[in-house]
Short mmCIF file of C-alpha atoms in Angstrom, two decimals:
data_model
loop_
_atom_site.label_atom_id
_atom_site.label_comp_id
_atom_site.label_asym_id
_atom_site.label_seq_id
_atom_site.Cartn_x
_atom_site.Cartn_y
_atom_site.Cartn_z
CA UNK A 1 -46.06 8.89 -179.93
CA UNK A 2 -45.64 10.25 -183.67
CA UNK A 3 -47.61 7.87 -186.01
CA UNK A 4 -50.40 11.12 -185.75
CA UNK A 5 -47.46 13.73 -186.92
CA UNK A 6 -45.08 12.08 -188.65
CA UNK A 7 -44.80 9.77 -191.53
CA UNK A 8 -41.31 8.06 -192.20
CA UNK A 9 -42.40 7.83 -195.25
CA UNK A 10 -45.55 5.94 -196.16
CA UNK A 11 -80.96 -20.79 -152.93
CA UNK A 12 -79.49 -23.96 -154.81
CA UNK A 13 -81.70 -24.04 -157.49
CA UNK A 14 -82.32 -19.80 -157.91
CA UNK A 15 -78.65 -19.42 -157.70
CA UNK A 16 -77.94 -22.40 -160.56
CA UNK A 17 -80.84 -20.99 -162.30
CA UNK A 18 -79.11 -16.96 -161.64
CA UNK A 19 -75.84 -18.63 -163.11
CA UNK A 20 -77.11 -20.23 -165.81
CA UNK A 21 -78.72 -17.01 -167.06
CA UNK A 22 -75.39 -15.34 -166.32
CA UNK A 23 -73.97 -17.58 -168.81
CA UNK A 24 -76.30 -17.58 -171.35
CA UNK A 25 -76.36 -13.76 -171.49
CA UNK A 26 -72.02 -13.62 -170.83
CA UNK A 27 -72.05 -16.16 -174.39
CA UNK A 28 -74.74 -14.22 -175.90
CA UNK A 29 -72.58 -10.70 -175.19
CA UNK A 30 -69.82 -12.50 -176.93
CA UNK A 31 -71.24 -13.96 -179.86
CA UNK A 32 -72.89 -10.45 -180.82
CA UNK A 33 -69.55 -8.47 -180.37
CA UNK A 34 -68.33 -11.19 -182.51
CA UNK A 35 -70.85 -10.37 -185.01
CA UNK A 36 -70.84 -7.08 -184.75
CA UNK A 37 -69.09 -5.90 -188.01
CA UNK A 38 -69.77 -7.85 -190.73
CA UNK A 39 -66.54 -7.59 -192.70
CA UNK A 40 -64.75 -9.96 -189.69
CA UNK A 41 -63.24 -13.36 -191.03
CA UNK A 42 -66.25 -15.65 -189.96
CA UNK A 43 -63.21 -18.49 -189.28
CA UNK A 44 -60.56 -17.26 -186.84
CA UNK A 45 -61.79 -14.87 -184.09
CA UNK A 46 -59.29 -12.23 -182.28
CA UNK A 47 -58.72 -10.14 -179.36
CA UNK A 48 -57.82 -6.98 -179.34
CA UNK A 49 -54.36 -8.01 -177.99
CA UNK A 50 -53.92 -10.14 -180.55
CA UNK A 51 -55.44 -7.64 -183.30
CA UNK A 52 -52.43 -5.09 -181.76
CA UNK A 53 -49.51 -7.53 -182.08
CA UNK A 54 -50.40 -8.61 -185.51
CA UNK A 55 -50.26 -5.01 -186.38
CA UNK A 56 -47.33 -4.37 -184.97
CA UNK A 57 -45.30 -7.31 -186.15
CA UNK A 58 -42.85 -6.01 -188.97
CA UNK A 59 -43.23 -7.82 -192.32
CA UNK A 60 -39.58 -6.45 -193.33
CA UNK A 61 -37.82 -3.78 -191.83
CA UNK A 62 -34.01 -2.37 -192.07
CA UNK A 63 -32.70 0.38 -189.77
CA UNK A 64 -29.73 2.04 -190.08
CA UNK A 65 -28.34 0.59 -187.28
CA UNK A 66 -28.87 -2.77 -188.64
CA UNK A 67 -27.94 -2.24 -192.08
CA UNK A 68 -24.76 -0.77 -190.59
CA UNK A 69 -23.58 -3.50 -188.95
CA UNK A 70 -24.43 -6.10 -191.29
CA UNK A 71 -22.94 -3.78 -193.66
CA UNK A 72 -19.54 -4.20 -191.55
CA UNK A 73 -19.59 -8.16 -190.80
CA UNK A 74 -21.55 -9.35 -193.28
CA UNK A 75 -20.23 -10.27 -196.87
CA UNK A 76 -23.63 -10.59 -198.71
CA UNK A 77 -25.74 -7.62 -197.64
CA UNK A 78 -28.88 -9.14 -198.98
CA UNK A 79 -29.55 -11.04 -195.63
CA UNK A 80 -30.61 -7.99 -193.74
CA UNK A 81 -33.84 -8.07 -195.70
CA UNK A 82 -34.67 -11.68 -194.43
CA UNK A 83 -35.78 -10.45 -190.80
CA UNK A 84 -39.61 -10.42 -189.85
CA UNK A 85 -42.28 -11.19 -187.07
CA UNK A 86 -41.06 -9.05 -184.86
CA UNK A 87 -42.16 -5.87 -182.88
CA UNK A 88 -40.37 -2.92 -183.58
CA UNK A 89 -37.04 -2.55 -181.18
CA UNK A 90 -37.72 1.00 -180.79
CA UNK A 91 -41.21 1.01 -180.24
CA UNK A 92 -42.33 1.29 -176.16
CA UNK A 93 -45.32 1.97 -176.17
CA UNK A 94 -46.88 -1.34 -177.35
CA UNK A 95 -46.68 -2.96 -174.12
CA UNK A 96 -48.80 0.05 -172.12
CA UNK A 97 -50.96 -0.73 -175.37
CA UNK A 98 -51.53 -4.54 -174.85
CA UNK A 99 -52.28 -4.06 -171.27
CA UNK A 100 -55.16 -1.40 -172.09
CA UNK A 101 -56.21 -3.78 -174.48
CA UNK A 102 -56.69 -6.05 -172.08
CA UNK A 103 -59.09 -4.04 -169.89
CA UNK A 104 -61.29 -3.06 -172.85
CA UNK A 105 -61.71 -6.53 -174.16
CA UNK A 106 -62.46 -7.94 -170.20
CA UNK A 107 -64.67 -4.55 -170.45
CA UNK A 108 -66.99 -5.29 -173.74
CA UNK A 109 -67.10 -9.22 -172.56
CA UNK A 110 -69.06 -8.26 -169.55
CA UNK A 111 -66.30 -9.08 -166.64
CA UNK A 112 -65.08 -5.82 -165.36
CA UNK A 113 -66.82 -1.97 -165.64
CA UNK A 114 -65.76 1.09 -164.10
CA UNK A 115 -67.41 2.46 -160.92
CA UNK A 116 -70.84 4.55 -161.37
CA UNK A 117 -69.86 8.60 -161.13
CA UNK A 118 -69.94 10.24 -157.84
CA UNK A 119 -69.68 14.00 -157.06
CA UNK A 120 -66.38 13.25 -156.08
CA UNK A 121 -65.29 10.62 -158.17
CA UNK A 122 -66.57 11.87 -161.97
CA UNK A 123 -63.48 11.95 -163.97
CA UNK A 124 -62.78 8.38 -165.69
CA UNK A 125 -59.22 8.52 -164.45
CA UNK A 126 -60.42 8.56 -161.03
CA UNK A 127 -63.48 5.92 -160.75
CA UNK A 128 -62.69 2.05 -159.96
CA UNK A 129 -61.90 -0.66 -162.04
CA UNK A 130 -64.97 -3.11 -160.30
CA UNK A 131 -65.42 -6.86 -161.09
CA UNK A 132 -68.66 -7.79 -162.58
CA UNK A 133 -68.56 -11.40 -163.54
CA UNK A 134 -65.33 -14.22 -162.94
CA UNK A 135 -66.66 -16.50 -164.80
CA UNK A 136 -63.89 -17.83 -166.98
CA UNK A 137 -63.34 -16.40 -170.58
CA UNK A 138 -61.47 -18.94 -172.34
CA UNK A 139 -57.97 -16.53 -172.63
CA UNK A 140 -55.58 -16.99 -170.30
CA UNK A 141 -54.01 -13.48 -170.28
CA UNK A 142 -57.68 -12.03 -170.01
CA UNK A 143 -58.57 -14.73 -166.91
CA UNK A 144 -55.11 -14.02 -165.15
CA UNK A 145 -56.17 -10.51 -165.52
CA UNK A 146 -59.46 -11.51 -164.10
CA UNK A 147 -57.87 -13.22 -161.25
CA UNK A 148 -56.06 -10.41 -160.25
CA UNK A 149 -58.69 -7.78 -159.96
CA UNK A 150 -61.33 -9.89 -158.06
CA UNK A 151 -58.27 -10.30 -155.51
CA UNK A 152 -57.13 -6.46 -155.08
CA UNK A 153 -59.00 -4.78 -152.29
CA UNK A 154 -59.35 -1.82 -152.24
CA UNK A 155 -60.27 -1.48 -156.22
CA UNK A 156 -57.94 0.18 -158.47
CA UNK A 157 -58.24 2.86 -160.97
CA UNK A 158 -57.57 2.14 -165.06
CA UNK A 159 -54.37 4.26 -164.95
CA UNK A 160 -53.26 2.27 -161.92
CA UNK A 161 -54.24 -1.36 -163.31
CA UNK A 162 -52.21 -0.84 -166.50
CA UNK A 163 -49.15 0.21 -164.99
CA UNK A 164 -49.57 -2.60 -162.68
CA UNK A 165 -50.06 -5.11 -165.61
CA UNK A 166 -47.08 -3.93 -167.32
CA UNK A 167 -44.95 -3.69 -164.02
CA UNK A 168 -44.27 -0.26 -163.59
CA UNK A 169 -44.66 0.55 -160.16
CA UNK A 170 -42.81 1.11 -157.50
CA UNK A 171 -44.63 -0.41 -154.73
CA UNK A 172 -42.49 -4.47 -153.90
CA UNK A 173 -45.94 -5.80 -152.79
CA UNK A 174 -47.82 -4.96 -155.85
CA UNK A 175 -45.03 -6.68 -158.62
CA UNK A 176 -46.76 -9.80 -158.25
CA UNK A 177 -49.63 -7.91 -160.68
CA UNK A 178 -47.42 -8.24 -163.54
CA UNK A 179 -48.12 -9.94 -166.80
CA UNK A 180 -44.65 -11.34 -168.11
CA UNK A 181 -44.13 -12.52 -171.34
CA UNK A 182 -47.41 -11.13 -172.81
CA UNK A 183 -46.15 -10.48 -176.67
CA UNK A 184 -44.51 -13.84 -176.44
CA UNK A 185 -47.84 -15.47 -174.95
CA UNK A 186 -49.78 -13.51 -177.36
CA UNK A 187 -47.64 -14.89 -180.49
CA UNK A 188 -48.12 -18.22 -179.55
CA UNK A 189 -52.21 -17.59 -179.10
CA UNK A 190 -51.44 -16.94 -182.78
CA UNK A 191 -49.50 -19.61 -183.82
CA UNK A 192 -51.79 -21.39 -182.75
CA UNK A 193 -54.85 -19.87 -184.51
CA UNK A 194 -52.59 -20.80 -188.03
CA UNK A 195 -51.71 -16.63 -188.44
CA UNK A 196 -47.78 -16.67 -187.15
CA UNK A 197 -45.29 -19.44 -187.46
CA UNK A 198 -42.12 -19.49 -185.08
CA UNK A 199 -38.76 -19.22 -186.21
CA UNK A 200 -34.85 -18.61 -185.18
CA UNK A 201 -33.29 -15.26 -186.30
CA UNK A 202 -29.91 -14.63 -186.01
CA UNK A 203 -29.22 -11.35 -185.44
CA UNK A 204 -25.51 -10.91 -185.54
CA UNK A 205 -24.81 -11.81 -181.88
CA UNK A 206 -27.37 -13.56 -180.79
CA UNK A 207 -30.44 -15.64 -181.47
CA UNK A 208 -33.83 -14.54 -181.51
CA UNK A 209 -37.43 -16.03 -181.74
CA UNK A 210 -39.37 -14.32 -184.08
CA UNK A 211 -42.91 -14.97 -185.13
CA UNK A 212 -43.62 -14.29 -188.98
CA UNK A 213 -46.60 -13.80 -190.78
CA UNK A 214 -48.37 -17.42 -192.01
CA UNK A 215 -51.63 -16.14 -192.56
CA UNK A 216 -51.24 -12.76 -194.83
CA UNK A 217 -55.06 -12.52 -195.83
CA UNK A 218 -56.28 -12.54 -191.83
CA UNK A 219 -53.73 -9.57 -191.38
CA UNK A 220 -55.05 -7.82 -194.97
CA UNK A 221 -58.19 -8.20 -193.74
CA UNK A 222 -57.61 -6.38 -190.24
CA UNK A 223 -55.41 -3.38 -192.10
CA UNK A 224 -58.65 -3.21 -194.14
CA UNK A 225 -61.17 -2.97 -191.87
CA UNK A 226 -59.17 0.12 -189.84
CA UNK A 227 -58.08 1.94 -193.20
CA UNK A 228 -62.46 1.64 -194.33
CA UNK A 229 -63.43 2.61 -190.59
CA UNK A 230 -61.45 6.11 -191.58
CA UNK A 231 -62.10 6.02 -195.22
CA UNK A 232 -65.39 4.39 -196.96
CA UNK A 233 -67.30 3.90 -193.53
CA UNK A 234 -66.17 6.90 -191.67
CA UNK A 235 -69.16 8.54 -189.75
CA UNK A 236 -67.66 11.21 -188.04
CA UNK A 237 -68.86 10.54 -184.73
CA UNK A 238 -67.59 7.49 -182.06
CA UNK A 239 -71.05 6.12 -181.29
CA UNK A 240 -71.88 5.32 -184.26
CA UNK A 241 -68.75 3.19 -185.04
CA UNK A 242 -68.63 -0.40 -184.20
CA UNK A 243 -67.01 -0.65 -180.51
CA UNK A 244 -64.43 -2.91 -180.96
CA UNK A 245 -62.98 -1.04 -184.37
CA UNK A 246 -62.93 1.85 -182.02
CA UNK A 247 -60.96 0.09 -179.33
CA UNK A 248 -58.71 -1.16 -182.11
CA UNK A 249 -58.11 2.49 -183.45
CA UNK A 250 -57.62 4.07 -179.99
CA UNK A 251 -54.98 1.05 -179.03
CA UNK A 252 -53.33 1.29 -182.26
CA UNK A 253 -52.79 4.87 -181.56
CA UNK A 254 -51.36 4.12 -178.21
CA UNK A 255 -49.13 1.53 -179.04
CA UNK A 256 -47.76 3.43 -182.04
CA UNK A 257 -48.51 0.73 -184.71
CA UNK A 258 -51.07 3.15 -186.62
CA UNK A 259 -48.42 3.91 -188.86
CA UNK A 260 -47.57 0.02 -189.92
CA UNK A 261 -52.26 0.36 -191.03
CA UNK A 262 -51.89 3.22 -193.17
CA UNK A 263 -48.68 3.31 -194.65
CA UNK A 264 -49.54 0.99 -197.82
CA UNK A 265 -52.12 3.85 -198.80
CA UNK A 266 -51.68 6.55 -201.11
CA UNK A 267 -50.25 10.01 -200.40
CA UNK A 268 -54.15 11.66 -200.37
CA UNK A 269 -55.34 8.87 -198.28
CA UNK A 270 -52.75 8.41 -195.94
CA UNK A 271 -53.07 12.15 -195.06
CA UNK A 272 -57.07 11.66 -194.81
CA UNK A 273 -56.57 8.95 -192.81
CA UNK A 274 -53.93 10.17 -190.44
CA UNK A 275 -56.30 13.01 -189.62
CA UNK A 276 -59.47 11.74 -189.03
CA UNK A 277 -57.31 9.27 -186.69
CA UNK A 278 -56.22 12.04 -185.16
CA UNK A 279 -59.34 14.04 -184.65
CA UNK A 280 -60.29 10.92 -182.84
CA UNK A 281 -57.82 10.14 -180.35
CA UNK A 282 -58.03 14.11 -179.96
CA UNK A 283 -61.97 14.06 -178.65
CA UNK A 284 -62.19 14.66 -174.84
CA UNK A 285 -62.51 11.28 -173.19
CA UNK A 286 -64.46 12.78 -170.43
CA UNK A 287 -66.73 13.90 -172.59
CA UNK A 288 -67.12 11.17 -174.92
CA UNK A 289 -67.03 8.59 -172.18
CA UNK A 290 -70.34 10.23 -170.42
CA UNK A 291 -72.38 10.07 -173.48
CA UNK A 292 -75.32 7.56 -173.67
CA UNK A 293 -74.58 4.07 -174.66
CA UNK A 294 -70.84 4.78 -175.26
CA UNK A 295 -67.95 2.51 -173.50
CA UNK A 296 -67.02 3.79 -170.72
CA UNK A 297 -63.49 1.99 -170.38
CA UNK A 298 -62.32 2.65 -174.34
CA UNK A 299 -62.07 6.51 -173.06
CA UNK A 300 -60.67 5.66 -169.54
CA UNK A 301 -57.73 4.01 -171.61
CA UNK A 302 -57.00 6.79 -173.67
CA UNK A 303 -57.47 9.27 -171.00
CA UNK A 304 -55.03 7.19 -169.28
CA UNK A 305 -52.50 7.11 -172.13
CA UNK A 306 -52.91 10.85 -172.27
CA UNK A 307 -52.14 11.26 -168.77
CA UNK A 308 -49.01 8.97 -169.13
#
């Protein structure tokens, strides 16, 4: 990952009673997270998968390769500016990312939390990924998710779970834990939320679907919030910052779209930013993780991403 190092330049009735008080405190959970920083749009409300893609998603972007062969077979050069709402083709990293993101949202809604430390099992990397509540969260990536984890016995660990999401293991009876199509399933979540629009790009040889940018002031709000969280509101210390701003710092990271927050900044900025990012990701997620009140599976992620 280099967006830290390198710029490219800028009974019946108790257990209806037990579930309806499971409920009420899983929608309670939710609307406070919602609420929890006040700068959020109070309109369109987004996951931390979906916060990642929109980050990612290129606005414009021309590399050499491109330019050369459109360059070559093209006779009016200005078309290779036209292409947007897409990932980055070099960037592999994002779809680790999404999958973490996953466990950290299904984390701070109250479904999943990792096993209490043992003597033997203390290190994040090595305690259980444990289902607290099924009930249904309204996503469908996040209940498929959901689905899978209250079916896997024996538990699995947060390293193993994401490479299990993404489909990078090497057991045949396990592949059936894949997630396929999540950035394409993600898009549409947005489409359908009025921030992305669908549309055909050619790209020399073939035809692509690409999902550009409808709703510019949702995504200049989210770059926003992340460049004040490092900036104007930086505190200097992870318990003190709002949980899912955190999450969505620590998966930009991963996923390598930091660069695509803090590139519109200026020179001084970008450099203050970059490192305070950086001191972040940098703490010790087995230290930060045992701390009072802090979220446990934000640091298992990154410890896992570390590890990987």
């Amino acid at each position: 990952m280099t967006t830290l190092t390198h710029r490219a330049r800028r009974t019946e009735v108790s257990k209806n009673s037990e579930k309806k008080m499971e409920t009420e405190e899983d929608n309670n959970q939710e609307r406070s997270t919602d609420n929890e920083d006040s700068g959020d749009s109070k309109d369109i409300r987004l996951t931390l998968m979906e916060e990642v893609l929109l980050l990612g998603l290129k606005d414009k972007e021309v590399t050499a390769c491109m330019m050369y062969f459109f360059l070559s077979f093209h006779h009016q050069p200005t078309c290779i500016f036209d292409f947007k709402g897409y990932t980055s083709f070099w960037n592999d990293c994002i779809s680790s990312g999404l999958r973490g993101g996953i466990l950290i949202e299904l984390a701070i809604r109250g479904r999943i939390y990792l096993e209490p430390p043992t003597m033997r099992k203390k290190r994040l990397l090595d305690r259980k990924v444990l289902l607290k509540s099924d009930s249904p969260t309204g996503d469908v990536l996040l209940d498929e998710t959901l689905k899978h984890i209250k079916a896997t016995e024996p538990a699995e660990t947060v390293q193993t779970w994401i490479e299990l999401l993404t489909g990078e293991t090497w057991n045949p009876f396990k592949l059936q834990y894949q997630l396929r199509n999540v950035r394409e399933r993600i898009a549409k979540n947005l489409v359908e939320k009025g921030i992305l629009t669908t549309e055909k790009q050619n790209f020399l040889l073939f035809d692509m679907t690409t999902h550009p940018v409808t709703n510019t002031t949702e995504k200049q709000r989210l770059v926003k919030k992340l460049q004040d969280s490092v900036l104007e509101r930086w505190v200097n210390d992870p318990l003190r910052m709002d949980k899912r701003t955190l999450a969505l710092l620590v998966l930009a990271h991963s996923s390598d779209v930091l660069e695509n927050v803090f590139s519109s900044l200026t020179d001084e900025k970008y450099d203050v930013a970059m490192n305070r990012a950086k001191d972040l990701v940098e703490l010790d997620p087995e230290v930060e993780g045992t701390k009072h009140s802090a979220t446990e599976m934000i640091w298992a992620v990154l410890a896992a991403f570390n590890k990987a």
